[in-house]
Amino acid sequence: SSGINAESPLRPGDNPDAILSPGGVGFDINCGVRLLRTNLFEKDVQPVKEQLTQTLFNHIPVGVGSKGMIPMNARDLEEALEMGMDWSLREGYIWAEDKEHCEEYGRMLQADPTKVSARAKKRGLPQLGTLGAGNHYAEIQVVDEIYNKQAAKRMGIDEEGQVCVMIHCGSRGLGHQVATDALTEMERAMKRDNIVVNDRQLACARINSQEGQNYLKSMAAAANYAWVNRSSMTFLCRQAFAKLFHTTPDDLDMHMIYDVSHNIAKIEQHMVDGKLKTLMMHRKGATRAFPPNHPLIPVDYQLTGQPVLIGGTMGTCSYVLTGTEKGMQRTFGTTCHGAGRAYSRAKSRRNLDYLTVLENLKQKGISIRVASPKLVMEEAPESYKNVTDVVDTCHGAGISDKCIKLRPIAVIKG
């Protein structure tokens, strides 16, 4: 599903009936992908691959109820919800330059922690800096193909064989609770405002209603939580690599290439019927892909267009794309986010055996550590559409351009 668009009432003359829908954002608010590069090559990592995978697995808490390693009390959580990656920076978990290479610079300013329920905070507090379960993972990947040498070079990717780390996760139980709370609140608002939708999951509220504003502020806080979460895992990854290679993250050039969100709503300006309009862009299972020279992308990528990270499924390849002008015109600067499911989770559990799935990965030379092996079938490559087909379709349509293909050599999962 791609972006749902609603005019937002931020300027006179725009539509006061514009809505905001938690269903158009998704339950895992700011689920997204982050990519780090290194100056290591596959030949450096292969001999210690099992140890490295184990070290990462030891450093990053994973699994359904996993608890974080990074000490946090209730006050820290309030600050993290409000400050996003500024909190991580202040606490020394990230590098200042990481913020530059993140959508929204890792902080949504609309965030208001007072709009996040006590239950959501209670769920979120122990889970910060954890990967969780489901389709989330941390992968050690190798650059397999470079389609656009110039753009790849801007990202610090010089040649095939270079080692990267991809982190795919979201806002854990906190984001889920924020979405649940908002849906309950909005169902009441819809009765009051006579809004009718054909599916309960599309419950929505006018942006300028109390419920709309509450959700906008709590969603932004949950998005900040997710960025802090990915930042904490970035810290843990850098530590794990540095420890194994007896050096520092600096000396390993463990820079962040980019961080994208694929479940979020934000206020953007787009051309509609030849006029510039302020829209509330909902992207659920869709990624922002802004073109070269767009004011909202970092200086480093002004010439290439925004990097778009497409995470593959466990053990399949992933891609880095770049945003295009055509995508800006045709799809509001949006492209795919990965491969959608081909089988439901239940069907995957019935049809696939987890030992076979793990054995297949081993055969491909992929080290794997999973907290709950019995859930592996749900995320097996067979359960998903082919990510290469999805990426090729978007490339063919011109809404994003292929830049780099990455293949996994190690996977850590919940």
PDB file of N, CA and C in Angstrom, residues 306-393:
ATOM      1  N   GLN A 306      17.810  11.257  -2.448  1.00  0.00           N
ATOM      2  CA  GLN A 306      17.789  10.613  -1.140  1.00  0.00           C
ATOM      3  C   GLN A 306      18.042   9.114  -1.254  1.00  0.00           C
ATOM      4  N   PRO A 307      18.930   8.553  -0.407  1.00  0.00           N
ATOM      5  CA  PRO A 307      19.064   7.092  -0.391  1.00  0.00           C
ATOM      6  C   PRO A 307      17.775   6.450   0.135  1.00  0.00           C
ATOM      7  N   VAL A 308      17.353   5.380  -0.502  1.00  0.00           N
ATOM      8  CA  VAL A 308      16.149   4.651  -0.101  1.00  0.00           C
ATOM      9  C   VAL A 308      16.591   3.240   0.248  1.00  0.00           C
ATOM     10  N   LEU A 309      16.339   2.807   1.479  1.00  0.00           N
ATOM     11  CA  LEU A 309      16.810   1.487   1.908  1.00  0.00           C
ATOM     12  C   LEU A 309      15.672   0.482   1.830  1.00  0.00           C
ATOM     13  N   ILE A 310      15.886  -0.555   1.054  1.00  0.00           N
ATOM     14  CA  ILE A 310      14.866  -1.590   0.878  1.00  0.00           C
ATOM     15  C   ILE A 310      15.386  -2.879   1.517  1.00  0.00           C
ATOM     16  N   GLY A 311      14.825  -3.208   2.660  1.00  0.00           N
ATOM     17  CA  GLY A 311      15.282  -4.402   3.366  1.00  0.00           C
ATOM     18  C   GLY A 311      14.661  -5.632   2.757  1.00  0.00           C
ATOM     19  N   GLY A 312      15.483  -6.617   2.476  1.00  0.00           N
ATOM     20  CA  GLY A 312      14.949  -7.887   1.967  1.00  0.00           C
ATOM     21  C   GLY A 312      14.416  -8.696   3.134  1.00  0.00           C
ATOM     22  N   THR A 313      13.955  -9.895   2.845  1.00  0.00           N
ATOM     23  CA  THR A 313      13.509 -10.798   3.892  1.00  0.00           C
ATOM     24  C   THR A 313      14.719 -11.550   4.388  1.00  0.00           C
ATOM     25  N   MET A 314      14.584 -12.116   5.561  1.00  0.00           N
ATOM     26  CA  MET A 314      15.662 -12.895   6.143  1.00  0.00           C
ATOM     27  C   MET A 314      16.396 -13.760   5.103  1.00  0.00           C
ATOM     28  N   GLY A 315      17.660 -13.415   4.882  1.00  0.00           N
ATOM     29  CA  GLY A 315      18.458 -14.257   3.997  1.00  0.00           C
ATOM     30  C   GLY A 315      18.335 -13.964   2.509  1.00  0.00           C
ATOM     31  N   THR A 316      17.507 -12.976   2.128  1.00  0.00           N
ATOM     32  CA  THR A 316      17.500 -12.587   0.705  1.00  0.00           C
ATOM     33  C   THR A 316      18.222 -11.256   0.588  1.00  0.00           C
ATOM     34  N   CYS A 317      18.394 -10.769  -0.628  1.00  0.00           N
ATOM     35  CA  CYS A 317      19.190  -9.547  -0.782  1.00  0.00           C
ATOM     36  C   CYS A 317      18.382  -8.289  -0.412  1.00  0.00           C
ATOM     37  N   SER A 318      19.105  -7.212  -0.156  1.00  0.00           N
ATOM     38  CA  SER A 318      18.502  -5.902   0.113  1.00  0.00           C
ATOM     39  C   SER A 318      19.045  -4.918  -0.920  1.00  0.00           C
ATOM     40  N   TYR A 319      18.417  -3.743  -1.006  1.00  0.00           N
ATOM     41  CA  TYR A 319      18.832  -2.762  -2.014  1.00  0.00           C
ATOM     42  C   TYR A 319      18.936  -1.359  -1.423  1.00  0.00           C
ATOM     43  N   VAL A 320      19.797  -0.561  -2.037  1.00  0.00           N
ATOM     44  CA  VAL A 320      19.777   0.881  -1.801  1.00  0.00           C
ATOM     45  C   VAL A 320      19.376   1.514  -3.127  1.00  0.00           C
ATOM     46  N   LEU A 321      18.337   2.333  -3.100  1.00  0.00           N
ATOM     47  CA  LEU A 321      17.879   3.037  -4.303  1.00  0.00           C
ATOM     48  C   LEU A 321      18.087   4.532  -4.069  1.00  0.00           C
ATOM     49  N   THR A 322      17.844   5.330  -5.088  1.00  0.00           N
ATOM     50  CA  THR A 322      17.854   6.784  -4.885  1.00  0.00           C
ATOM     51  C   THR A 322      16.558   7.367  -5.445  1.00  0.00           C
ATOM     52  N   GLY A 323      16.121   8.461  -4.802  1.00  0.00           N
ATOM     53  CA  GLY A 323      14.873   9.115  -5.205  1.00  0.00           C
ATOM     54  C   GLY A 323      15.021   9.835  -6.535  1.00  0.00           C
ATOM     55  N   THR A 324      13.903   9.998  -7.249  1.00  0.00           N
ATOM     56  CA  THR A 324      13.933  10.631  -8.579  1.00  0.00           C
ATOM     57  C   THR A 324      12.882  11.747  -8.674  1.00  0.00           C
ATOM     58  N   GLU A 325      13.089  12.619  -9.657  1.00  0.00           N
ATOM     59  CA  GLU A 325      12.144  13.702  -9.920  1.00  0.00           C
ATOM     60  C   GLU A 325      10.802  13.122 -10.383  1.00  0.00           C
ATOM     61  N   LYS A 326      10.852  12.036 -11.154  1.00  0.00           N
ATOM     62  CA  LYS A 326       9.611  11.429 -11.657  1.00  0.00           C
ATOM     63  C   LYS A 326       8.773  10.900 -10.483  1.00  0.00           C
ATOM     64  N   GLY A 327       9.456  10.320  -9.480  1.00  0.00           N
ATOM     65  CA  GLY A 327       8.752   9.837  -8.293  1.00  0.00           C
ATOM     66  C   GLY A 327       8.095  10.978  -7.540  1.00  0.00           C
ATOM     67  N   MET A 328       8.764  12.119  -7.557  1.00  0.00           N
ATOM     68  CA  MET A 328       8.216  13.297  -6.859  1.00  0.00           C
ATOM     69  C   MET A 328       6.899  13.713  -7.532  1.00  0.00           C
ATOM     70  N   GLN A 329       6.878  13.632  -8.861  1.00  0.00           N
ATOM     71  CA  GLN A 329       5.676  14.059  -9.590  1.00  0.00           C
ATOM     72  C   GLN A 329       4.580  12.992  -9.572  1.00  0.00           C
ATOM     73  N   ARG A 330       5.005  11.731  -9.715  1.00  0.00           N
ATOM     74  CA  ARG A 330       4.013  10.657  -9.901  1.00  0.00           C
ATOM     75  C   ARG A 330       3.495  10.068  -8.580  1.00  0.00           C
ATOM     76  N   THR A 331       4.371   9.924  -7.578  1.00  0.00           N
ATOM     77  CA  THR A 331       3.973   9.206  -6.357  1.00  0.00           C
ATOM     78  C   THR A 331       4.269  10.009  -5.092  1.00  0.00           C
ATOM     79  N   PHE A 332       4.235  11.330  -5.201  1.00  0.00           N
ATOM     80  CA  PHE A 332       4.476  12.185  -4.041  1.00  0.00           C
ATOM     81  C   PHE A 332       5.807  11.837  -3.370  1.00  0.00           C
ATOM     82  N   GLY A 333       6.825  11.555  -4.167  1.00  0.00           N
ATOM     83  CA  GLY A 333       8.152  11.264  -3.621  1.00  0.00           C
ATOM     84  C   GLY A 333       8.166  10.007  -2.773  1.00  0.00           C
ATOM     85  N   THR A 334       7.561   8.941  -3.294  1.00  0.00           N
ATOM     86  CA  THR A 334       7.400   7.696  -2.527  1.00  0.00           C
ATOM     87  C   THR A 334       7.731   6.493  -3.393  1.00  0.00           C
ATOM     88  N   THR A 335       8.347   5.465  -2.776  1.00  0.00           N
ATOM     89  CA  THR A 335       8.567   4.205  -3.493  1.00  0.00           C
ATOM     90  C   THR A 335       8.268   3.029  -2.561  1.00  0.00           C
ATOM     91  N   CYS A 336       8.623   1.825  -2.994  1.00  0.00           N
ATOM     92  CA  CYS A 336       8.322   0.617  -2.218  1.00  0.00           C
ATOM     93  C   CYS A 336       9.130   0.584  -0.912  1.00  0.00           C
ATOM     94  N   HIS A 337       8.813  -0.388  -0.033  1.00  0.00           N
ATOM     95  CA  HIS A 337       9.588  -0.503   1.212  1.00  0.00           C
ATOM     96  C   HIS A 337      10.238  -1.875   1.350  1.00  0.00           C
ATOM     97  N   GLY A 338       9.909  -2.796   0.456  1.00  0.00           N
ATOM     98  CA  GLY A 338      10.444  -4.152   0.568  1.00  0.00           C
ATOM     99  C   GLY A 338       9.492  -5.084  -0.134  1.00  0.00           C
ATOM    100  N   ALA A 339       9.596  -6.363   0.164  1.00  0.00           N
ATOM    101  CA  ALA A 339       8.698  -7.334  -0.466  1.00  0.00           C
ATOM    102  C   ALA A 339       7.524  -7.601   0.464  1.00  0.00           C
ATOM    103  N   GLY A 340       6.315  -7.507  -0.054  1.00  0.00           N
ATOM    104  CA  GLY A 340       5.148  -7.822   0.765  1.00  0.00           C
ATOM    105  C   GLY A 340       5.031  -9.321   0.976  1.00  0.00           C
ATOM    106  N   ARG A 341       4.150  -9.714   1.888  1.00  0.00           N
ATOM    107  CA  ARG A 341       3.968 -11.145   2.173  1.00  0.00           C
ATOM    108  C   ARG A 341       3.295 -11.854   1.005  1.00  0.00           C
ATOM    109  N   ALA A 342       3.757 -13.094   0.749  1.00  0.00           N
ATOM    110  CA  ALA A 342       3.072 -13.934  -0.229  1.00  0.00           C
ATOM    111  C   ALA A 342       2.144 -14.901   0.518  1.00  0.00           C
ATOM    112  N   TYR A 343       2.573 -15.325   1.719  1.00  0.00           N
ATOM    113  CA  TYR A 343       1.760 -16.202   2.582  1.00  0.00           C
ATOM    114  C   TYR A 343       1.498 -15.486   3.889  1.00  0.00           C
ATOM    115  N   SER A 344       0.332 -15.746   4.492  1.00  0.00           N
ATOM    116  CA  SER A 344       0.065 -15.207   5.826  1.00  0.00           C
ATOM    117  C   SER A 344       0.993 -15.896   6.818  1.00  0.00           C
ATOM    118  N   ARG A 345       1.128 -15.314   7.998  1.00  0.00           N
ATOM    119  CA  ARG A 345       1.991 -15.925   9.028  1.00  0.00           C
ATOM    120  C   ARG A 345       1.521 -17.331   9.377  1.00  0.00           C
ATOM    121  N   ALA A 346       0.190 -17.503   9.500  1.00  0.00           N
ATOM    122  CA  ALA A 346      -0.344 -18.814   9.879  1.00  0.00           C
ATOM    123  C   ALA A 346      -0.048 -19.853   8.795  1.00  0.00           C
ATOM    124  N   LYS A 347      -0.230 -19.448   7.541  1.00  0.00           N
ATOM    125  CA  LYS A 347       0.013 -20.382   6.434  1.00  0.00           C
ATOM    126  C   LYS A 347       1.489 -20.777   6.378  1.00  0.00           C
ATOM    127  N   SER A 348       2.366 -19.790   6.657  1.00  0.00           N
ATOM    128  CA  SER A 348       3.800 -20.083   6.666  1.00  0.00           C
ATOM    129  C   SER A 348       4.121 -21.126   7.729  1.00  0.00           C
ATOM    130  N   ARG A 349       3.492 -20.982   8.895  1.00  0.00           N
ATOM    131  CA  ARG A 349       3.762 -21.937   9.987  1.00  0.00           C
ATOM    132  C   ARG A 349       3.290 -23.336   9.611  1.00  0.00           C
ATOM    133  N   ARG A 350       2.166 -23.406   8.902  1.00  0.00           N
ATOM    134  CA  ARG A 350       1.639 -24.721   8.505  1.00  0.00           C
ATOM    135  C   ARG A 350       2.508 -25.376   7.433  1.00  0.00           C
ATOM    136  N   ASN A 351       2.978 -24.551   6.473  1.00  0.00           N
ATOM    137  CA  ASN A 351       3.610 -25.114   5.274  1.00  0.00           C
ATOM    138  C   ASN A 351       5.108 -25.315   5.359  1.00  0.00           C
ATOM    139  N   LEU A 352       5.761 -24.628   6.305  1.00  0.00           N
ATOM    140  CA  LEU A 352       7.219 -24.681   6.316  1.00  0.00           C
ATOM    141  C   LEU A 352       7.710 -25.223   7.645  1.00  0.00           C
ATOM    142  N   ASP A 353       8.861 -25.911   7.596  1.00  0.00           N
ATOM    143  CA  ASP A 353       9.438 -26.447   8.810  1.00  0.00           C
ATOM    144  C   ASP A 353      10.640 -25.600   9.187  1.00  0.00           C
ATOM    145  N   TYR A 354      10.718 -25.190  10.459  1.00  0.00           N
ATOM    146  CA  TYR A 354      11.755 -24.213  10.818  1.00  0.00           C
ATOM    147  C   TYR A 354      13.163 -24.757  10.646  1.00  0.00           C
ATOM    148  N   LEU A 355      13.332 -26.067  10.853  1.00  0.00           N
ATOM    149  CA  LEU A 355      14.682 -26.642  10.689  1.00  0.00           C
ATOM    150  C   LEU A 355      15.139 -26.547   9.234  1.00  0.00           C
ATOM    151  N   THR A 356      14.198 -26.784   8.315  1.00  0.00           N
ATOM    152  CA  THR A 356      14.514 -26.670   6.877  1.00  0.00           C
ATOM    153  C   THR A 356      14.913 -25.240   6.532  1.00  0.00           C
ATOM    154  N   VAL A 357      14.155 -24.277   7.075  1.00  0.00           N
ATOM    155  CA  VAL A 357      14.435 -22.865   6.801  1.00  0.00           C
ATOM    156  C   VAL A 357      15.851 -22.514   7.272  1.00  0.00           C
ATOM    157  N   LEU A 358      16.186 -22.937   8.490  1.00  0.00           N
ATOM    158  CA  LEU A 358      17.524 -22.644   9.044  1.00  0.00           C
ATOM    159  C   LEU A 358      18.615 -23.339   8.233  1.00  0.00           C
ATOM    160  N   GLU A 359      18.331 -24.581   7.812  1.00  0.00           N
ATOM    161  CA  GLU A 359      19.317 -25.344   7.031  1.00  0.00           C
ATOM    162  C   GLU A 359      19.576 -24.664   5.683  1.00  0.00           C
ATOM    163  N   ASN A 360      18.498 -24.163   5.045  1.00  0.00           N
ATOM    164  CA  ASN A 360      18.638 -23.465   3.758  1.00  0.00           C
ATOM    165  C   ASN A 360      19.554 -22.262   3.880  1.00  0.00           C
ATOM    166  N   LEU A 361      19.418 -21.525   4.987  1.00  0.00           N
ATOM    167  CA  LEU A 361      20.260 -20.350   5.197  1.00  0.00           C
ATOM    168  C   LEU A 361      21.720 -20.773   5.359  1.00  0.00           C
ATOM    169  N   LYS A 362      21.911 -21.847   6.124  1.00  0.00           N
ATOM    170  CA  LYS A 362      23.269 -22.353   6.334  1.00  0.00           C
ATOM    171  C   LYS A 362      23.908 -22.751   5.007  1.00  0.00           C
ATOM    172  N   GLN A 363      23.104 -23.409   4.154  1.00  0.00           N
ATOM    173  CA  GLN A 363      23.602 -23.836   2.835  1.00  0.00           C
ATOM    174  C   GLN A 363      24.083 -22.644   2.014  1.00  0.00           C
ATOM    175  N   LYS A 364      23.406 -21.501   2.202  1.00  0.00           N
ATOM    176  CA  LYS A 364      23.791 -20.297   1.444  1.00  0.00           C
ATOM    177  C   LYS A 364      24.984 -19.596   2.079  1.00  0.00           C
ATOM    178  N   GLY A 365      25.516 -20.169   3.170  1.00  0.00           N
ATOM    179  CA  GLY A 365      26.666 -19.561   3.835  1.00  0.00           C
ATOM    180  C   GLY A 365      26.278 -18.379   4.697  1.00  0.00           C
ATOM    181  N   ILE A 366      25.033 -18.401   5.200  1.00  0.00           N
ATOM    182  CA  ILE A 366      24.580 -17.296   6.052  1.00  0.00           C
ATOM    183  C   ILE A 366      24.541 -17.761   7.501  1.00  0.00           C
ATOM    184  N   SER A 367      25.295 -17.074   8.378  1.00  0.00           N
ATOM    185  CA  SER A 367      25.218 -17.384   9.818  1.00  0.00           C
ATOM    186  C   SER A 367      23.922 -16.816  10.347  1.00  0.00           C
ATOM    187  N   ILE A 368      23.263 -17.574  11.228  1.00  0.00           N
ATOM    188  CA  ILE A 368      22.015 -17.046  11.771  1.00  0.00           C
ATOM    189  C   ILE A 368      21.925 -17.293  13.272  1.00  0.00           C
ATOM    190  N   ARG A 369      21.403 -16.292  13.992  1.00  0.00           N
ATOM    191  CA  ARG A 369      21.096 -16.440  15.417  1.00  0.00           C
ATOM    192  C   ARG A 369      19.666 -15.948  15.592  1.00  0.00           C
ATOM    193  N   VAL A 370      18.805 -16.823  16.107  1.00  0.00           N
ATOM    194  CA  VAL A 370      17.407 -16.414  16.327  1.00  0.00           C
ATOM    195  C   VAL A 370      17.006 -16.692  17.759  1.00  0.00           C
ATOM    196  N   ALA A 371      16.274 -15.753  18.339  1.00  0.00           N
ATOM    197  CA  ALA A 371      15.822 -15.906  19.720  1.00  0.00           C
ATOM    198  C   ALA A 371      14.669 -16.911  19.795  1.00  0.00           C
ATOM    199  N   SER A 372      13.785 -16.878  18.803  1.00  0.00           N
ATOM    200  CA  SER A 372      12.646 -17.817  18.809  1.00  0.00           C
ATOM    201  C   SER A 372      12.607 -18.571  17.479  1.00  0.00           C
ATOM    202  N   PRO A 373      13.374 -19.673  17.368  1.00  0.00           N
ATOM    203  CA  PRO A 373      13.499 -20.391  16.087  1.00  0.00           C
ATOM    204  C   PRO A 373      12.154 -20.827  15.517  1.00  0.00           C
ATOM    205  N   LYS A 374      11.186 -21.086  16.426  1.00  0.00           N
ATOM    206  CA  LYS A 374       9.903 -21.604  15.937  1.00  0.00           C
ATOM    207  C   LYS A 374       9.116 -20.565  15.135  1.00  0.00           C
ATOM    208  N   LEU A 375       9.534 -19.293  15.239  1.00  0.00           N
ATOM    209  CA  LEU A 375       8.833 -18.250  14.470  1.00  0.00           C
ATOM    210  C   LEU A 375       9.499 -18.003  13.116  1.00  0.00           C
ATOM    211  N   VAL A 376      10.602 -18.709  12.876  1.00  0.00           N
ATOM    212  CA  VAL A 376      11.408 -18.446  11.686  1.00  0.00           C
ATOM    213  C   VAL A 376      10.626 -18.674  10.392  1.00  0.00           C
ATOM    214  N   MET A 377       9.721 -19.645  10.400  1.00  0.00           N
ATOM    215  CA  MET A 377       8.965 -19.945   9.164  1.00  0.00           C
ATOM    216  C   MET A 377       8.169 -18.743   8.690  1.00  0.00           C
ATOM    217  N   GLU A 378       7.640 -17.954   9.669  1.00  0.00           N
ATOM    218  CA  GLU A 378       6.813 -16.796   9.285  1.00  0.00           C
ATOM    219  C   GLU A 378       7.609 -15.823   8.437  1.00  0.00           C
ATOM    220  N   GLU A 379       8.921 -15.783   8.664  1.00  0.00           N
ATOM    221  CA  GLU A 379       9.762 -14.802   7.975  1.00  0.00           C
ATOM    222  C   GLU A 379      10.656 -15.446   6.922  1.00  0.00           C
ATOM    223  N   ALA A 380      10.399 -16.715   6.610  1.00  0.00           N
ATOM    224  CA  ALA A 380      11.232 -17.398   5.618  1.00  0.00           C
ATOM    225  C   ALA A 380      11.072 -16.717   4.263  1.00  0.00           C
ATOM    226  N   PRO A 381      12.153 -16.724   3.450  1.00  0.00           N
ATOM    227  CA  PRO A 381      12.065 -16.094   2.126  1.00  0.00           C
ATOM    228  C   PRO A 381      10.848 -16.575   1.338  1.00  0.00           C
ATOM    229  N   GLU A 382      10.465 -17.859   1.539  1.00  0.00           N
ATOM    230  CA  GLU A 382       9.323 -18.409   0.788  1.00  0.00           C
ATOM    231  C   GLU A 382       8.016 -17.720   1.145  1.00  0.00           C
ATOM    232  N   SER A 383       7.968 -17.084   2.331  1.00  0.00           N
ATOM    233  CA  SER A 383       6.716 -16.447   2.777  1.00  0.00           C
ATOM    234  C   SER A 383       6.484 -15.102   2.111  1.00  0.00           C
ATOM    235  N   TYR A 384       7.493 -14.606   1.401  1.00  0.00           N
ATOM    236  CA  TYR A 384       7.425 -13.255   0.833  1.00  0.00           C
ATOM    237  C   TYR A 384       7.543 -13.269  -0.686  1.00  0.00           C
ATOM    238  N   LYS A 385       7.089 -12.170  -1.285  1.00  0.00           N
ATOM    239  CA  LYS A 385       7.320 -11.989  -2.716  1.00  0.00           C
ATOM    240  C   LYS A 385       8.816 -11.731  -2.928  1.00  0.00           C
ATOM    241  N   ASN A 386       9.248 -11.813  -4.151  1.00  0.00           N
ATOM    242  CA  ASN A 386      10.665 -11.620  -4.455  1.00  0.00           C
ATOM    243  C   ASN A 386      11.011 -10.132  -4.453  1.00  0.00           C
ATOM    244  N   VAL A 387      11.921  -9.757  -3.561  1.00  0.00           N
ATOM    245  CA  VAL A 387      12.250  -8.335  -3.396  1.00  0.00           C
ATOM    246  C   VAL A 387      12.869  -7.744  -4.675  1.00  0.00           C
ATOM    247  N   THR A 388      13.617  -8.554  -5.410  1.00  0.00           N
ATOM    248  CA  THR A 388      14.242  -8.070  -6.653  1.00  0.00           C
ATOM    249  C   THR A 388      13.176  -7.648  -7.666  1.00  0.00           C
ATOM    250  N   ASP A 389      12.105  -8.440  -7.766  1.00  0.00           N
ATOM    251  CA  ASP A 389      11.008  -8.087  -8.686  1.00  0.00           C
ATOM    252  C   ASP A 389      10.379  -6.753  -8.285  1.00  0.00           C
ATOM    253  N   VAL A 390      10.193  -6.576  -6.971  1.00  0.00           N
ATOM    254  CA  VAL A 390       9.575  -5.346  -6.461  1.00  0.00           C
ATOM    255  C   VAL A 390      10.448  -4.132  -6.801  1.00  0.00           C
ATOM    256  N   VAL A 391      11.759  -4.283  -6.538  1.00  0.00           N
ATOM    257  CA  VAL A 391      12.699  -3.178  -6.789  1.00  0.00           C
ATOM    258  C   VAL A 391      12.799  -2.882  -8.291  1.00  0.00           C
ATOM    259  N   ASP A 392      12.845  -3.938  -9.101  1.00  0.00           N
ATOM    260  CA  ASP A 392      12.931  -3.751 -10.554  1.00  0.00           C
ATOM    261  C   ASP A 392      11.696  -3.037 -11.096  1.00  0.00           C
ATOM    262  N   THR A 393      10.537  -3.329 -10.509  1.00  0.00           N
ATOM    263  CA  THR A 393       9.298  -2.669 -10.931  1.00  0.00           C
ATOM    264  C   THR A 393       9.374  -1.165 -10.662  1.00  0.00           C
TER     265      THR A 393
END
